[in-house]
Amino acid sequence: MTPQNAFYAQSGGVTAVINVSACAVIETAHRHPDKIGKVYAGRNGIVGALTEDLIDTSRESDAAIAALRHTPGAAFGSCRYKLKSLEENRAQYERLIEVFRAHNIGCFFYNGGNDSADTCHKVSQLSEAMGFPIRAIHIPKTVDNDLPVTDCCPGYASAAKYVALSTLEASMDVASMSATSTKVFVFEVMGRHAGWIAAAGGMASTSERPVPIVILFPEVPFDQDAFLARVKAEVSKHGYCSVVVSEGVRRADGKFLADAGYTDAFGHTQLGGVAPVVARMIYGELGLRTHWAVADYLQRSARHIASHTDVEHAYAVGRAAVELAIAGGNALMVTIERSADDPYRWEIGSAPLEEIANREKHMPADFITADGFGITDACRRYLQPLIRGEDYPPFAEDGLPRYARLQNAPVEKILNTPFEP
Amino acid sequence: MTPQNAFYAQSGGVTAVINVSACAVIETAHRHPDKIGKVYAGRNGIVGALTEDLIDTSRESDAAIAALRHTPGAAFGSCRYKLKSLEENRAQYERLIEVFRAHNIGCFFYNGGNDSADTCHKVSQLSEAMGFPIRAIHIPKTVDNDLPVTDCCPGYASAAKYVALSTLEASMDVASMSATSTKVFVFEVMGRHAGWIAAAGGMASTSERPVPIVILFPEVPFDQDAFLARVKAEVSKHGYCSVVVSEGVRRADGKFLADAGYTDAFGHTQLGGVAPVVARMIYGELGLRTHWAVADYLQRSARHIASHTDVEHAYAVGRAAVELAIAGGNALMVTIERSADDPYRWEIGSAPLEEIANREKHMPADFITADGFGITDACRRYLQPLIRGEDYPPFAEDGLPRYARLQNAPVEKILNTPFEP
């Protein structure tokens, strides 16, 4: 009997290592030809499943699949598309099952964050109710590191390494310039609700290599007076300082700091970019010259400086997802379980999706210093093994990495019925 | 007879490889103990010479000096401090000579860009006139790549590699998201007057790896209609595109695009950040979702992804400066001369400072495509060897590079007279 096929999709914001998990899913499935037929990927995530736009990964060479291990972005396309609730749009879920049934798909691997975990959970429930059981396994992925239960989320550690390294390099720059020019460098990083990425900026400073760094977390209401006093004190002491600011920092009234009442020539409110707001505040109130940078996509796509630990995690969760499904697991998320900080030891586990979906993990209170502007030793012990180790992609003669480009050949449609996602 | 000492200073904005030149100066001087005594560095550039705040590099270990080869920033501190003209402030130049005379300094190595070349030139002229001849050699350094005569400037190639790589990685990100979310990524890079750094963004696209990239050069007056039409066309064709924009892009009336008439809540004009201006324009006029990043210091301090060619250049110009001085050269800048593109061949030359000072090299017209939004094959042939090759720093157990930290021990003052620079 021909084994059933598997479906794999990438969801939400990409990471430097989401393709590592894709690589692991495909390579692990290949090692079990008696259990899993082909691996079909959704073109642009779950949208590809809804529209029956599937990619036949078996048409790629082994080398191309292996190269996913060092390739950023989402090789099959991702999407920002949240399925509605079952009550609101049951037709979406029924369509998924219809497509899976048509293509003899028995495993559903969904590679994403919170919203995706919720989708994965619903698919697992509904498929059973509809008499077409699918083993639905969620593969964690998010630079935000805000999934519960798992010790960390693949993708986060590489963003953290990028932010720690960039903060160090830029701090060396501003330190060099501070005698006669710029005194403060402001660096905006991602994190709408949780300060995990901003926390990584603190790793640029160690006891052997002290760097004055002030961190603004979304978890800590912004106190302008305390912040400016701190910046002033650091500059007085060191001659310069760096500020790492989460995009999601809010004032005590809950208003985003980035929404600072700036308007354009037409009177429209100007949103976006908390770094220039902070930089202007420092210059305006303290008279200190500033420079500012916004990392945006660079922090989640910098595969060239990915964390080796992260790459290992991302591969392990993809492989484990396939193994769990083969063992009959369903409605689970693969987790990373830490057993020791130093030397770092971890293993793979799993957790029921009902414990995961729609829950956000913020920074623990004991990871942020009492003044709200730094990270504690507990946070350092957590972060240290995550950002350790490099995993360089191969570079070509053109001076840039040899990132994989797949053919992404379509699977022939069977239903061929229109569906508007 | 004890040989005279040498003075070395770092000037202007730092680069990922300015310390490589410092390393070369010190190591080369050490190999000629019969010709050069100690190498004294100016603390915070030329300001250190004016205030008699010199650093004794002989107090550093050989290992620490060698580690400068992989360390960004300016190890001795840089400065933004332009000496006035001889006519305006002859006292500054006389003070320099006074300090050099007191510390028996016979060579003046100045590591910087255009302004510094001018200073170096004046020092060479004045010292002779004052009966204290110093061999003044300029060591080129600028991410802006705008020094004349030399084929390229150390520091530029690493910034170019960073920008090409970041453009590639971010483009893979936006390509992944474009089906349901962000369609355009806008990346702001340095370049007030010359588009050399922005041009590097074009290297992310090759015939084998086509990436839709629209470049905005300071050399090309901004044409909003043509630009938006181009972005729209690229998104229609590819589903997404990336825009690389020089900070110095101006409208036809000469006004900086970044100065877009935005005001804050207090009515103050908001300057800085052309990326958000461009992103808002694309969203406002075309309705396309955008993301934007500003690289700022990251692009000139990213030693972790420095170009190997650049590191070789930076070392070679530092070594050649010392060799030129030993051979009696004066009022010269070391240059890089290219003899072939592929395979790349180059050698070290020199040029009189009077040909260098206060001249800016812009992008040649035949490096920019006729539409003004891209780079030509001639530009690619120029850039290709510059960004080729990696030169990774060693990383430590903390997941970050082992960047050098010098003691920077002061030379005992001899004059000990106050001087307000």
Coordinates of C-alpha atoms in Angstrom, one line a residue, chain B residues 98-390:
Chain B
E98 CA 55.3 71.7 18.4
V99 CA 53.9 68.4 19.7
F100 CA 55.7 66.4 17.0
R101 CA 59.0 68.1 17.8
A102 CA 58.6 67.5 21.5
H103 CA 58.0 63.8 20.9
N104 CA 60.6 63.5 18.2
I105 CA 58.1 62.5 15.6
G106 CA 59.4 62.2 12.0
C107 CA 56.5 60.5 10.3
F108 CA 52.8 61.6 10.2
F109 CA 50.4 58.9 9.1
Y110 CA 46.8 60.1 8.7
N111 CA 44.1 57.6 8.1
G112 CA 41.0 59.2 6.7
G113 CA 39.0 60.6 3.8
N114 CA 38.9 63.9 1.9
D115 CA 39.1 66.4 4.8
S116 CA 41.9 64.4 6.3
A117 CA 43.8 64.4 3.1
D118 CA 43.7 68.1 3.1
T119 CA 45.0 68.3 6.7
C120 CA 47.8 65.9 5.8
H121 CA 48.7 68.0 2.9
K122 CA 48.9 71.2 5.0
V123 CA 50.9 69.5 7.7
S124 CA 53.4 68.4 5.1
Q125 CA 53.8 71.9 3.7
L126 CA 53.9 73.7 7.0
S127 CA 56.3 71.4 8.8
E128 CA 58.9 72.0 6.1
A129 CA 58.4 75.7 6.2
M130 CA 58.9 75.6 10.0
G131 CA 62.2 73.8 9.7
F132 CA 60.8 70.5 11.1
P133 CA 60.3 68.3 8.1
I134 CA 57.9 65.5 8.7
R135 CA 57.1 62.8 6.1
A136 CA 53.4 63.1 5.9
I137 CA 51.6 60.2 4.3
H138 CA 47.9 59.8 3.9
I139 CA 46.3 56.4 4.3
P140 CA 43.0 56.3 2.5
K141 CA 39.8 55.2 4.3
T142 CA 36.2 55.9 3.7
V143 CA 33.1 53.9 3.2
D144 CA 32.0 56.7 0.8
N145 CA 34.6 55.6 -1.8
D146 CA 34.8 59.2 -2.9
L147 CA 38.6 59.8 -2.9
P148 CA 40.0 60.6 -6.3
V149 CA 42.9 58.8 -8.1
T150 CA 42.8 55.6 -6.0
D151 CA 40.7 52.8 -7.7
C152 CA 38.8 52.4 -4.4
C153 CA 39.0 53.3 -0.8
P154 CA 39.6 50.8 2.0
G155 CA 36.4 50.5 4.0
Y156 CA 34.1 50.8 1.0
A157 CA 34.3 47.2 -0.1
S158 CA 33.2 45.9 3.2
A159 CA 30.3 48.3 3.4
A160 CA 29.4 47.3 -0.1
K161 CA 29.5 43.6 0.7
Y162 CA 27.3 44.2 3.8
V163 CA 24.8 46.2 1.7
A164 CA 24.7 43.6 -1.2
L165 CA 24.3 40.8 1.3
S166 CA 21.6 42.6 3.4
T167 CA 19.7 43.6 0.2
L168 CA 19.8 39.9 -0.9
E169 CA 18.6 38.6 2.5
A170 CA 15.9 41.2 3.0
S171 CA 14.7 40.6 -0.6
M172 CA 14.3 36.9 0.1
D173 CA 12.3 37.9 3.1
V174 CA 9.9 40.3 1.3
A175 CA 9.6 37.8 -1.6
S176 CA 8.5 35.2 1.0
M177 CA 5.8 37.5 2.5
S178 CA 4.6 39.2 -0.7
A179 CA 1.7 37.0 -1.5
T180 CA -0.4 38.2 1.4
S181 CA 1.6 40.9 3.1
T182 CA 4.5 43.2 2.5
K183 CA 5.4 43.9 -1.2
V184 CA 8.2 46.4 -1.0
F185 CA 11.3 46.6 1.2
V186 CA 13.0 49.9 1.4
F187 CA 16.7 50.0 2.6
E188 CA 18.4 53.2 3.5
V189 CA 22.2 53.3 3.1
M190 CA 24.9 55.9 3.6
G191 CA 26.1 58.3 0.8
R192 CA 25.5 62.0 1.1
H193 CA 26.9 62.9 -2.2
A194 CA 27.9 59.7 -4.0
G195 CA 26.0 56.6 -4.6
W196 CA 28.8 54.1 -4.3
I197 CA 27.2 52.3 -1.3
A198 CA 23.7 52.3 -2.8
A199 CA 25.2 50.8 -6.0
A200 CA 26.3 47.8 -4.0
G201 CA 22.7 46.9 -3.4
G202 CA 22.4 46.1 -7.1
M203 CA 24.9 43.3 -6.7
A204 CA 22.2 41.2 -4.9
S205 CA 20.7 40.6 -8.3
T206 CA 22.5 38.5 -11.0
S207 CA 21.4 36.8 -14.1
E208 CA 21.3 33.5 -12.3
R209 CA 19.6 35.1 -9.3
P210 CA 17.4 37.9 -10.5
V211 CA 16.0 40.2 -7.8
P212 CA 13.9 43.2 -8.6
I213 CA 15.9 46.1 -7.1
V214 CA 15.3 49.8 -7.6
I215 CA 18.2 52.1 -6.6
L216 CA 18.0 55.8 -5.7
F217 CA 21.3 57.5 -6.2
P218 CA 22.3 61.0 -5.0
E219 CA 23.7 61.6 -8.5
V220 CA 20.2 61.2 -10.0
P221 CA 17.6 63.9 -9.2
F222 CA 14.6 62.1 -7.7
D223 CA 11.6 61.8 -10.1
Q224 CA 8.7 60.7 -8.1
D225 CA 6.5 59.7 -11.0
A226 CA 9.1 57.7 -12.7
F227 CA 10.1 56.0 -9.4
L228 CA 6.6 55.0 -8.5
A229 CA 5.9 53.7 -12.0
R230 CA 9.1 51.6 -11.7
V231 CA 8.2 50.2 -8.3
K232 CA 4.7 49.4 -9.6
A233 CA 6.0 47.6 -12.6
E234 CA 8.5 45.5 -10.6
V235 CA 5.8 44.5 -8.1
S236 CA 3.4 43.6 -11.0
K237 CA 6.1 41.5 -12.6
H238 CA 7.7 39.8 -9.6
G239 CA 5.1 40.3 -6.8
Y240 CA 7.6 42.3 -4.8
C241 CA 10.6 44.6 -5.0
S242 CA 13.4 46.1 -2.9
V243 CA 14.4 49.7 -3.0
V244 CA 17.9 50.8 -2.0
V245 CA 18.0 54.5 -1.2
S246 CA 21.0 56.7 -0.5
E247 CA 20.6 59.0 2.4
G248 CA 21.6 61.9 0.1
V249 CA 18.9 61.6 -2.6
R250 CA 17.6 65.0 -3.6
R251 CA 14.7 66.3 -5.6
A252 CA 15.2 68.2 -8.8
D253 CA 15.1 71.4 -6.7
G254 CA 18.1 70.2 -4.7
K255 CA 16.1 69.6 -1.5
F256 CA 16.9 66.4 0.3
L257 CA 14.1 63.8 -0.1
A258 CA 14.5 63.1 3.6
D259 CA 13.4 66.7 4.3
A260 CA 9.8 66.0 3.3
G261 CA 8.1 68.7 5.4
Y262 CA 7.2 66.4 8.3
T263 CA 6.8 68.2 11.5
D264 CA 6.5 67.0 15.1
A265 CA 3.8 67.9 17.6
F266 CA 5.7 71.1 18.4
G267 CA 6.0 72.1 14.8
H268 CA 9.7 71.3 14.5
T269 CA 10.8 70.0 11.1
Q270 CA 11.7 66.3 11.3
L271 CA 14.9 65.5 9.5
G272 CA 16.7 62.2 9.0
G273 CA 15.5 59.0 7.6
V274 CA 14.8 58.9 3.9
A275 CA 13.6 55.3 4.1
P276 CA 10.4 56.0 6.0
V277 CA 9.7 58.9 3.6
V278 CA 10.0 56.6 0.6
A279 CA 8.1 53.8 2.3
R280 CA 5.2 56.2 3.1
M281 CA 5.2 57.5 -0.4
I282 CA 4.9 54.0 -1.8
Y283 CA 2.1 53.1 0.5
G284 CA 0.3 56.4 0.1
E285 CA 0.5 56.5 -3.7
L286 CA 0.4 52.9 -4.7
G287 CA -1.2 51.3 -1.7
L288 CA 1.5 48.7 -1.4
R289 CA 2.5 47.5 2.0
T290 CA 6.1 48.3 2.8
H291 CA 8.8 47.5 5.4
W292 CA 11.9 49.7 5.8
A293 CA 15.3 49.4 7.4
V294 CA 18.1 52.0 8.1
A295 CA 21.5 50.4 8.2
D296 CA 23.4 53.5 9.6
Y297 CA 26.5 52.4 11.6
L298 CA 25.9 48.7 11.0
Q299 CA 27.0 49.1 7.4
R300 CA 30.4 50.6 8.3
S301 CA 31.1 48.5 11.4
A302 CA 30.0 45.0 10.2
R303 CA 33.5 43.5 10.5
H304 CA 31.9 40.1 10.8
I305 CA 31.1 40.1 7.1
A306 CA 34.0 42.3 5.9
S307 CA 35.2 41.7 2.4
H308 CA 38.5 39.8 2.2
T309 CA 39.6 42.0 -0.7
D310 CA 39.0 45.0 1.5
V311 CA 41.0 43.6 4.4
E312 CA 43.9 42.9 2.0
H313 CA 43.7 46.5 0.7
A314 CA 43.5 48.1 4.1
Y315 CA 46.6 46.2 5.3
A316 CA 48.5 47.0 2.1
V317 CA 47.9 50.7 2.2
G318 CA 49.0 50.9 5.9
R319 CA 52.2 48.9 5.1
A320 CA 52.9 51.0 2.0
A321 CA 52.5 54.2 3.9
V322 CA 55.3 53.2 6.3
E323 CA 57.5 52.0 3.4
L324 CA 56.9 55.2 1.5
A325 CA 57.9 57.3 4.6
I326 CA 61.0 55.2 5.1
A327 CA 61.9 55.8 1.5
G328 CA 61.6 59.5 2.1
G329 CA 58.2 60.0 0.6
N330 CA 56.2 63.1 1.7
A331 CA 52.9 64.7 0.9
L332 CA 51.6 61.5 -0.7
M333 CA 48.5 59.4 -0.4
V334 CA 48.8 55.7 -0.9
T335 CA 46.6 54.4 -3.7
I336 CA 45.1 51.2 -5.0
E337 CA 45.7 50.6 -8.7
R338 CA 43.6 48.1 -10.6
S339 CA 45.2 46.4 -13.6
A340 CA 42.5 43.8 -14.3
D341 CA 38.9 43.0 -13.3
D342 CA 38.8 39.3 -13.7
P343 CA 40.9 37.7 -12.5
Y344 CA 41.3 40.8 -10.3
R345 CA 44.8 42.2 -10.2
W346 CA 45.8 45.3 -8.2
E347 CA 48.9 46.9 -6.9
I348 CA 49.8 49.7 -4.6
G349 CA 50.7 53.1 -5.9
S350 CA 50.8 56.7 -4.6
A351 CA 49.7 60.1 -5.6
P352 CA 50.6 63.6 -4.5
L353 CA 48.2 64.9 -1.9
E354 CA 47.7 68.1 -3.9
E355 CA 45.8 65.9 -6.5
I356 CA 43.7 64.4 -3.8
A357 CA 42.7 67.0 -1.3
N358 CA 39.2 68.4 -1.5
R359 CA 38.2 66.5 -4.6
E360 CA 35.3 64.1 -4.6
K361 CA 34.9 61.1 -6.9
H362 CA 31.3 60.5 -7.8
M363 CA 29.9 57.4 -9.6
P364 CA 30.9 57.6 -13.3
A365 CA 27.9 58.2 -15.5
D366 CA 28.4 54.8 -17.2
F367 CA 27.9 53.0 -13.9
I368 CA 24.3 54.0 -13.7
T369 CA 21.7 52.6 -16.1
A370 CA 19.9 55.0 -18.5
D371 CA 16.7 55.0 -16.4
G372 CA 18.7 56.1 -13.3
F373 CA 17.5 53.2 -11.2
G374 CA 20.2 50.5 -11.6
I375 CA 23.8 49.6 -12.1
T376 CA 25.4 48.8 -15.4
D377 CA 27.7 45.9 -16.3
A378 CA 30.6 48.3 -16.1
C379 CA 29.7 49.0 -12.5
R380 CA 29.3 45.2 -11.8
R381 CA 32.8 44.6 -13.2
Y382 CA 34.1 47.3 -10.9
L383 CA 32.3 46.0 -7.8
Q384 CA 32.6 42.3 -8.2
P385 CA 36.2 41.8 -7.1
L386 CA 35.8 44.3 -4.2
I387 CA 33.0 42.3 -2.4
R388 CA 34.5 38.9 -3.1
G389 CA 35.9 36.8 -0.3
E390 CA 35.1 36.6 3.4

